[in-house]
Amino acid sequence: QDQLQQKIICPGPVTCLTASPNGLYILAGVAESIYLWEVSNGNLLAILNRHYQDLTCLCFTDDSSHFLSGAKDCLALVWNLYNVLQAEPSQIPDPRHVWSRHSLPITDLCCGFGGPLARAATASLDQTAKLWEISSGELLLSVLFDVGIMAVTLDLSEYHMFCGGMDGSIFQVDLCAWPVQRDRTFQTERENGKVFKGHRNQVTCLSVSTDGSLLLSGSHDETVRLWDIQSKQCLKTMNHKGPVTNAFIVLAPANMFNPDGKPSVPLPKFSRHLHGTESSDKPGTEGVTLRLGLHQQEPGQSYLEKAERMYSQMYSTREKNLVGDQEHLTIQVSELEEEVSNLRKINKDLFDFSTRIITKPAK
């Protein structure tokens, strides 16, 4: 009852959603388009239309430098976030890689550790799970199963890949098995000790604990199960009132144990129009205004406007100096010295403010 709740209206039904690990960006799949928002101000930064059918999954690399998208068109795309942010609104940037080795819709994506050097896993209804290298885009491993694969994840050491099937089975694939084969077939009867059995319907999500000992799975049989990876035994079953679509293991935030804890900064409403297009007719909207104290008396004046005025004064001073107007030069120098003094005071206030925030003792 006391929790802060907010409804953010999106341009259409959202089929998949993810946030960057650094907390700066939100990605959402709406039909065949990828929407990229900035969390701090709600600006819509990009709309990417390179898929031909509805999006099914999105995920970021651990350093937030790249993100992957999968869709019903059987394609998995790798995007460079920097290129997406630098592109003009009228242009759709090209993905870094286009992975087209699946023959049926992509159902899940998973990224390992290493940023742009990481490995990524893809799952598909074509009964295969594939492991890729993000830096080169090469296919490292393809595993064929008896059923369609709905979920995939890697443990932190990336020794194992876990795949959830449509029949409720969860398969454990050893990535360090010898001999090394790029194409492999997972035969359930031969590898009975590497199958988690308990779900009665398709497995929709998988997550491994940070120590690599526990596996969490969700299913359309309306249950979430916690497994011991070593023994393949189900440790706990949590029942729900409908099909489970997503579940994952995260470190508990410190605020979770504070009964009085509330979000201090609510999320802004996410824009439905590309940033820079809905307000381009309003002058001065691109300037950033920062007020640190009462000494700044120019309301609404941005730093960009002040810098432009300062540069114009400098050029004017140089021109007057060439003409020989010594009196005007003295006035201009005085104004510049006053401006420099004002900027130094602002800089000192900003430093003091940042110091107080950083050194503020935790409650």
Short mmCIF file of C-alpha atoms in Angstrom, two decimals:
data_model
loop_
_atom_site.label_atom_id
_atom_site.label_comp_id
_atom_site.label_asym_id
_atom_site.label_seq_id
_atom_site.Cartn_x
_atom_site.Cartn_y
_atom_site.Cartn_z
CA GLN A 1 0.00 0.00 0.00
CA ASP A 2 2.87 2.37 0.76
CA GLN A 3 4.94 1.36 -2.25
CA LEU A 4 5.43 3.86 -5.06
CA GLN A 5 3.74 2.50 -8.17
CA GLN A 6 3.77 4.01 -11.60
CA LYS A 7 2.29 2.94 -14.88
CA ILE A 8 4.35 3.77 -17.95
CA ILE A 9 2.43 3.57 -21.23
CA CYS A 10 4.42 2.11 -24.14
CA PRO A 11 3.70 2.53 -27.88
CA GLY A 12 2.27 -1.00 -28.09
CA PRO A 13 2.21 -4.42 -26.41
CA VAL A 14 5.69 -5.18 -25.02
CA THR A 15 6.88 -8.70 -25.86
CA CYS A 16 10.28 -8.46 -24.13
CA LEU A 17 12.02 -6.02 -21.82
CA THR A 18 15.48 -5.58 -20.33
CA ALA A 19 17.61 -2.95 -18.57
CA SER A 20 21.30 -2.28 -19.05
CA PRO A 21 23.48 -3.47 -16.12
CA ASN A 22 24.65 0.12 -15.52
CA GLY A 23 21.03 1.20 -15.07
CA LEU A 24 21.12 3.92 -17.73
CA TYR A 25 18.99 2.43 -20.50
CA ILE A 26 15.83 0.39 -21.03
CA LEU A 27 15.18 -1.80 -24.07
CA ALA A 28 11.72 -3.00 -25.06
CA GLY A 29 10.47 -5.09 -27.96
CA VAL A 30 7.22 -3.77 -29.44
CA ALA A 31 6.08 -5.83 -32.43
CA GLU A 32 9.15 -6.04 -34.73
CA SER A 33 10.75 -2.84 -33.38
CA ILE A 34 13.30 -2.27 -30.61
CA TYR A 35 12.73 0.83 -28.47
CA LEU A 36 15.64 2.34 -26.50
CA TRP A 37 14.88 4.74 -23.62
CA GLU A 38 17.15 6.70 -21.30
CA VAL A 39 16.09 5.98 -17.73
CA SER A 40 17.04 9.33 -16.15
CA ASN A 41 14.79 11.51 -18.28
CA GLY A 42 12.52 9.11 -20.19
CA ASN A 43 13.78 10.22 -23.61
CA LEU A 44 13.23 7.77 -26.47
CA LEU A 45 16.68 7.61 -28.06
CA ALA A 46 16.20 5.12 -30.90
CA ILE A 47 13.71 2.88 -32.68
CA LEU A 48 15.42 -0.02 -34.45
CA ASN A 49 13.56 -1.81 -37.23
CA ARG A 50 15.79 -4.59 -38.54
CA HIS A 51 13.67 -7.60 -37.59
CA TYR A 52 10.89 -8.85 -39.83
CA GLN A 53 8.67 -10.40 -37.17
CA ASP A 54 7.86 -9.83 -33.50
CA LEU A 55 10.69 -9.60 -30.97
CA THR A 56 10.93 -12.45 -28.48
CA CYS A 57 14.01 -11.65 -26.33
CA LEU A 58 16.56 -8.95 -25.53
CA CYS A 59 19.71 -8.93 -23.39
CA PHE A 60 22.73 -6.71 -22.66
CA THR A 61 26.37 -7.65 -22.26
CA ASP A 62 27.66 -7.26 -18.71
CA ASP A 63 29.45 -3.97 -19.53
CA SER A 64 26.37 -2.49 -21.29
CA SER A 65 28.40 -1.89 -24.47
CA HIS A 66 26.36 -4.26 -26.66
CA PHE A 67 22.92 -5.78 -26.68
CA LEU A 68 21.37 -8.75 -28.48
CA SER A 69 17.91 -9.16 -29.94
CA GLY A 70 16.06 -12.27 -31.05
CA ALA A 71 12.78 -12.56 -32.92
CA LYS A 72 10.34 -14.89 -34.61
CA ASP A 73 12.11 -14.26 -37.93
CA CYS A 74 14.82 -16.74 -36.79
CA LEU A 75 17.43 -13.97 -36.57
CA ALA A 76 19.60 -12.95 -33.62
CA LEU A 77 21.23 -9.52 -33.98
CA VAL A 78 24.16 -8.02 -32.08
CA TRP A 79 24.06 -4.23 -31.65
CA ASN A 80 26.78 -1.82 -30.58
CA LEU A 81 25.10 0.59 -28.16
CA TYR A 82 27.52 3.43 -28.97
CA ASN A 83 26.73 3.21 -32.70
CA VAL A 84 23.00 3.17 -31.95
CA LEU A 85 23.26 6.29 -29.77
CA GLN A 86 25.42 8.15 -32.31
CA ALA A 87 23.18 7.45 -35.29
CA GLU A 88 20.90 10.16 -36.67
CA PRO A 89 17.18 9.72 -35.83
CA SER A 90 16.37 9.33 -39.53
CA GLN A 91 18.91 6.52 -39.97
CA ILE A 92 18.72 2.95 -38.69
CA PRO A 93 22.22 1.77 -37.72
CA ASP A 94 23.44 -1.58 -38.90
CA PRO A 95 23.85 -4.36 -36.34
CA ARG A 96 27.37 -5.55 -35.67
CA HIS A 97 26.44 -9.17 -36.42
CA VAL A 98 23.44 -10.95 -37.94
CA TRP A 99 23.18 -14.56 -36.82
CA SER A 100 20.93 -16.51 -39.18
CA ARG A 101 21.83 -20.14 -38.45
CA HIS A 102 18.52 -20.95 -36.73
CA SER A 103 15.65 -22.24 -38.87
CA LEU A 104 12.76 -21.49 -36.48
CA PRO A 105 11.94 -18.57 -34.13
CA ILE A 106 14.46 -17.55 -31.47
CA THR A 107 13.05 -18.15 -27.98
CA ASP A 108 15.79 -16.97 -25.60
CA LEU A 109 19.19 -15.25 -25.38
CA CYS A 110 21.92 -15.26 -22.77
CA CYS A 111 25.24 -13.37 -22.51
CA GLY A 112 28.29 -14.49 -20.58
CA PHE A 113 30.93 -12.26 -19.00
CA GLY A 114 33.57 -10.28 -20.84
CA GLY A 115 31.73 -7.39 -22.47
CA PRO A 116 32.40 -7.39 -26.24
CA LEU A 117 34.65 -10.45 -25.79
CA ALA A 118 31.89 -12.49 -24.17
CA ARG A 119 30.10 -15.53 -25.51
CA ALA A 120 26.36 -15.60 -26.09
CA ALA A 121 23.89 -18.47 -26.22
CA THR A 122 20.71 -18.62 -28.30
CA ALA A 123 17.78 -21.03 -28.07
CA SER A 124 15.24 -21.82 -30.75
CA LEU A 125 12.19 -23.88 -31.58
CA ASP A 126 14.34 -25.70 -34.17
CA GLN A 127 15.50 -27.94 -31.27
CA THR A 128 18.96 -26.39 -31.11
CA ALA A 129 20.92 -24.17 -28.73
CA LYS A 130 23.94 -22.36 -30.15
CA LEU A 131 26.95 -20.68 -28.58
CA TRP A 132 28.48 -17.66 -30.32
CA GLU A 133 31.45 -15.34 -29.93
CA ILE A 134 30.31 -11.71 -29.85
CA SER A 135 33.63 -10.17 -30.94
CA SER A 136 33.99 -12.17 -34.17
CA GLY A 137 30.40 -13.31 -34.63
CA GLU A 138 31.54 -16.90 -35.14
CA LEU A 139 29.47 -19.93 -34.21
CA LEU A 140 31.33 -21.92 -31.54
CA LEU A 141 28.88 -24.71 -30.74
CA SER A 142 25.52 -26.06 -31.90
CA VAL A 143 23.69 -28.66 -29.79
CA LEU A 144 20.71 -30.58 -31.20
CA PHE A 145 17.99 -31.83 -28.82
CA ASP A 146 14.89 -34.00 -29.15
CA VAL A 147 12.53 -31.11 -28.35
CA GLY A 148 12.26 -27.38 -29.02
CA ILE A 149 14.30 -25.23 -26.62
CA MET A 150 12.46 -22.40 -24.84
CA ALA A 151 15.13 -21.10 -22.40
CA VAL A 152 18.91 -21.03 -22.12
CA THR A 153 21.45 -19.77 -19.59
CA LEU A 154 25.12 -20.14 -18.64
CA ASP A 155 26.72 -20.54 -15.24
CA LEU A 156 29.21 -17.87 -14.19
CA SER A 157 32.25 -20.05 -14.95
CA GLU A 158 30.70 -20.92 -18.35
CA TYR A 159 31.46 -24.60 -17.86
CA HIS A 160 27.83 -25.55 -18.44
CA MET A 161 24.94 -24.39 -20.58
CA PHE A 162 21.42 -25.13 -19.31
CA CYS A 163 18.58 -25.52 -21.80
CA GLY A 164 14.87 -25.72 -21.00
CA GLY A 165 12.73 -27.85 -23.32
CA MET A 166 9.10 -27.73 -24.39
CA ASP A 167 8.43 -31.05 -22.63
CA GLY A 168 9.51 -29.70 -19.21
CA SER A 169 13.02 -31.19 -19.25
CA ILE A 170 16.12 -29.15 -18.44
CA PHE A 171 19.34 -30.25 -20.12
CA GLN A 172 22.87 -29.59 -18.84
CA VAL A 173 25.43 -29.29 -21.65
CA ASP A 174 29.13 -29.50 -20.76
CA LEU A 175 31.00 -26.81 -22.68
CA CYS A 176 34.42 -28.26 -21.80
CA ALA A 177 33.67 -31.81 -22.92
CA TRP A 178 36.32 -33.63 -24.95
CA PRO A 179 36.64 -34.10 -27.89
CA VAL A 180 35.61 -30.61 -28.98
CA GLN A 181 32.85 -30.71 -31.58
CA ARG A 182 31.13 -27.73 -33.16
CA ASP A 183 27.99 -29.77 -33.90
CA ARG A 184 26.79 -32.02 -31.13
CA THR A 185 23.67 -34.09 -30.46
CA PHE A 186 22.33 -34.33 -26.91
CA GLN A 187 21.04 -37.89 -26.49
CA THR A 188 18.84 -38.02 -23.41
CA GLU A 189 19.10 -41.77 -22.90
CA ARG A 190 22.90 -41.66 -22.89
CA GLU A 191 23.18 -38.54 -20.71
CA ASN A 192 20.46 -39.30 -18.19
CA GLY A 193 22.56 -37.83 -15.37
CA LYS A 194 22.51 -34.41 -17.02
CA VAL A 195 18.73 -33.91 -17.19
CA PHE A 196 16.53 -32.17 -14.60
CA LYS A 197 13.09 -33.81 -14.56
CA GLY A 198 10.08 -32.44 -12.69
CA HIS A 199 8.25 -29.83 -14.75
CA ARG A 200 5.13 -31.00 -16.57
CA ASN A 201 5.07 -28.27 -19.20
CA GLN A 202 7.50 -26.14 -21.16
CA VAL A 203 10.31 -24.42 -19.27
CA THR A 204 10.22 -20.68 -19.93
CA CYS A 205 13.13 -19.30 -17.89
CA LEU A 206 16.38 -20.41 -16.23
CA SER A 207 18.80 -18.72 -13.83
CA VAL A 208 21.95 -19.97 -12.05
CA SER A 209 23.10 -18.75 -8.63
CA THR A 210 26.37 -16.83 -8.33
CA ASP A 211 28.17 -19.80 -6.72
CA GLY A 212 27.01 -22.16 -9.46
CA SER A 213 25.31 -24.59 -7.08
CA LEU A 214 21.62 -23.77 -7.63
CA LEU A 215 19.41 -23.55 -10.69
CA LEU A 216 16.08 -21.71 -10.77
CA SER A 217 13.48 -22.63 -13.39
CA GLY A 218 10.01 -21.39 -14.26
CA SER A 219 7.44 -23.24 -16.33
CA HIS A 220 3.97 -23.08 -17.85
CA ASP A 221 2.97 -25.75 -15.32
CA GLU A 222 2.50 -22.79 -12.92
CA THR A 223 5.51 -23.65 -10.74
CA VAL A 224 8.99 -22.30 -10.05
CA ARG A 225 11.54 -24.89 -8.97
CA LEU A 226 14.92 -24.57 -7.25
CA TRP A 227 17.38 -27.34 -8.14
CA ASP A 228 20.68 -28.57 -6.76
CA ILE A 229 22.87 -28.74 -9.86
CA GLN A 230 25.23 -31.40 -8.56
CA SER A 231 22.54 -33.96 -7.61
CA LYS A 232 19.79 -32.77 -10.04
CA GLN A 233 17.35 -32.88 -7.11
CA CYS A 234 14.50 -30.38 -6.71
CA LEU A 235 15.01 -28.53 -3.42
CA LYS A 236 11.90 -26.35 -3.45
CA THR A 237 8.74 -25.88 -5.49
CA MET A 238 6.81 -22.59 -5.50
CA ASN A 239 3.29 -22.68 -6.92
CA HIS A 240 1.75 -19.79 -8.84
CA LYS A 241 -1.74 -19.03 -10.13
CA GLY A 242 -0.77 -19.00 -13.78
CA PRO A 243 2.00 -19.83 -16.22
CA VAL A 244 5.40 -18.50 -15.11
CA THR A 245 6.92 -16.33 -17.85
CA ASN A 246 10.10 -15.13 -16.14
CA ALA A 247 12.12 -15.74 -12.98
CA PHE A 248 15.75 -15.05 -12.13
CA ILE A 249 18.16 -14.93 -9.21
CA VAL A 250 19.50 -11.53 -8.13
CA LEU A 251 21.45 -10.21 -5.17
CA ALA A 252 19.06 -8.69 -2.64
CA PRO A 253 19.37 -4.87 -2.60
CA ALA A 254 20.21 -3.32 0.77
CA ASN A 255 17.02 -1.27 0.66
CA MET A 256 15.02 -4.49 0.68
CA PHE A 257 15.80 -5.06 4.38
CA ASN A 258 14.78 -1.52 5.37
CA PRO A 259 11.03 -1.47 6.12
CA ASP A 260 10.92 2.30 5.59
CA GLY A 261 12.84 2.23 2.34
CA LYS A 262 11.19 3.87 -0.67
CA PRO A 263 12.47 4.91 -4.09
CA SER A 264 13.74 8.47 -3.74
CA VAL A 265 13.62 9.27 -7.45
CA PRO A 266 10.59 7.96 -9.38
CA LEU A 267 10.96 6.95 -13.00
CA PRO A 268 9.88 9.63 -15.48
CA LYS A 269 7.24 8.88 -18.05
CA PHE A 270 8.84 7.30 -21.11
CA SER A 271 8.43 9.37 -24.25
CA ARG A 272 6.57 7.88 -27.20
CA HIS A 273 8.41 10.04 -29.75
CA LEU A 274 12.09 10.11 -30.67
CA HIS A 275 14.15 12.58 -28.65
CA GLY A 276 14.76 15.79 -30.61
CA THR A 277 11.74 15.43 -32.91
CA GLU A 278 8.82 16.19 -30.62
CA SER A 279 10.23 19.49 -29.28
CA SER A 280 12.59 20.63 -32.03
CA ASP A 281 10.39 23.68 -32.72
CA LYS A 282 10.93 25.04 -29.20
CA PRO A 283 14.02 27.25 -28.91
CA GLY A 284 16.49 26.52 -26.17
CA THR A 285 15.22 23.05 -25.31
CA GLU A 286 18.62 21.47 -25.89
CA GLY A 287 20.35 23.57 -23.22
CA VAL A 288 21.07 22.08 -19.81
CA THR A 289 20.42 24.39 -16.85
CA LEU A 290 22.11 23.66 -13.52
CA ARG A 291 21.50 25.91 -10.51
CA LEU A 292 23.74 25.50 -7.47
CA GLY A 293 22.98 28.59 -5.39
CA LEU A 294 21.25 31.95 -5.11
CA HIS A 295 24.20 33.77 -6.64
CA GLN A 296 23.08 32.65 -10.12
CA GLN A 297 20.43 35.17 -10.97
CA GLU A 298 19.83 34.48 -14.67
CA PRO A 299 16.74 32.23 -14.63
CA GLY A 300 16.56 29.71 -17.42
CA GLN A 301 19.96 30.54 -18.90
CA SER A 302 21.85 27.41 -19.89
CA TYR A 303 25.58 26.81 -19.86
CA LEU A 304 25.54 26.50 -23.63
CA GLU A 305 24.04 29.98 -23.91
CA LYS A 306 26.56 31.41 -21.43
CA ALA A 307 29.45 29.78 -23.29
CA GLU A 308 28.20 31.18 -26.58
CA ARG A 309 27.97 34.68 -25.07
CA MET A 310 31.47 34.30 -23.61
CA TYR A 311 32.93 33.26 -26.96
CA SER A 312 31.25 36.19 -28.69
CA GLN A 313 32.76 38.53 -26.14
CA MET A 314 36.20 37.05 -26.74
CA TYR A 315 35.91 37.50 -30.51
CA SER A 316 34.55 41.01 -30.03
CA THR A 317 37.47 41.82 -27.74
CA ARG A 318 39.98 40.65 -30.32
CA GLU A 319 38.34 42.72 -33.02
CA LYS A 320 38.24 45.83 -30.87
CA ASN A 321 41.87 45.29 -29.94
CA LEU A 322 42.82 45.28 -33.58
CA VAL A 323 40.98 48.54 -34.10
CA GLY A 324 42.69 50.06 -31.08
CA ASP A 325 39.68 50.79 -28.89
CA GLN A 326 41.50 50.56 -25.55
CA GLU A 327 38.52 51.70 -23.47
CA HIS A 328 36.18 49.05 -24.90
CA LEU A 329 38.89 46.45 -24.42
CA THR A 330 39.11 47.28 -20.72
CA ILE A 331 35.35 46.88 -20.32
CA GLN A 332 35.36 43.54 -22.12
CA VAL A 333 38.28 42.24 -20.02
CA SER A 334 36.43 43.28 -16.87
CA GLU A 335 33.32 41.40 -17.97
CA LEU A 336 35.35 38.30 -18.79
CA GLU A 337 37.10 38.41 -15.41
CA GLU A 338 33.70 38.64 -13.71
CA GLU A 339 32.47 35.69 -15.78
CA VAL A 340 35.53 33.62 -14.86
CA SER A 341 35.02 34.45 -11.18
CA ASN A 342 31.37 33.40 -11.42
CA LEU A 343 32.28 30.13 -13.08
CA ARG A 344 34.92 29.42 -10.43
CA LYS A 345 32.32 29.94 -7.70
CA ILE A 346 29.92 27.59 -9.48
CA ASN A 347 32.67 25.00 -9.85
CA LYS A 348 33.52 25.27 -6.13
CA ASP A 349 29.86 24.85 -5.17
CA LEU A 350 29.59 21.82 -7.42
CA PHE A 351 32.71 20.30 -5.84
CA ASP A 352 31.44 20.92 -2.30
CA PHE A 353 28.02 19.51 -3.19
CA SER A 354 29.55 16.36 -4.70
CA THR A 355 31.85 15.94 -1.70
CA ARG A 356 28.94 16.08 0.74
CA ILE A 357 27.01 13.49 -1.24
CA ILE A 358 29.96 11.10 -1.59
CA THR A 359 31.12 11.37 2.02
CA LYS A 360 27.63 11.28 3.53
CA PRO A 361 27.61 8.41 6.05
CA ALA A 362 25.25 5.55 5.30
CA LYS A 363 22.25 5.31 7.61
#
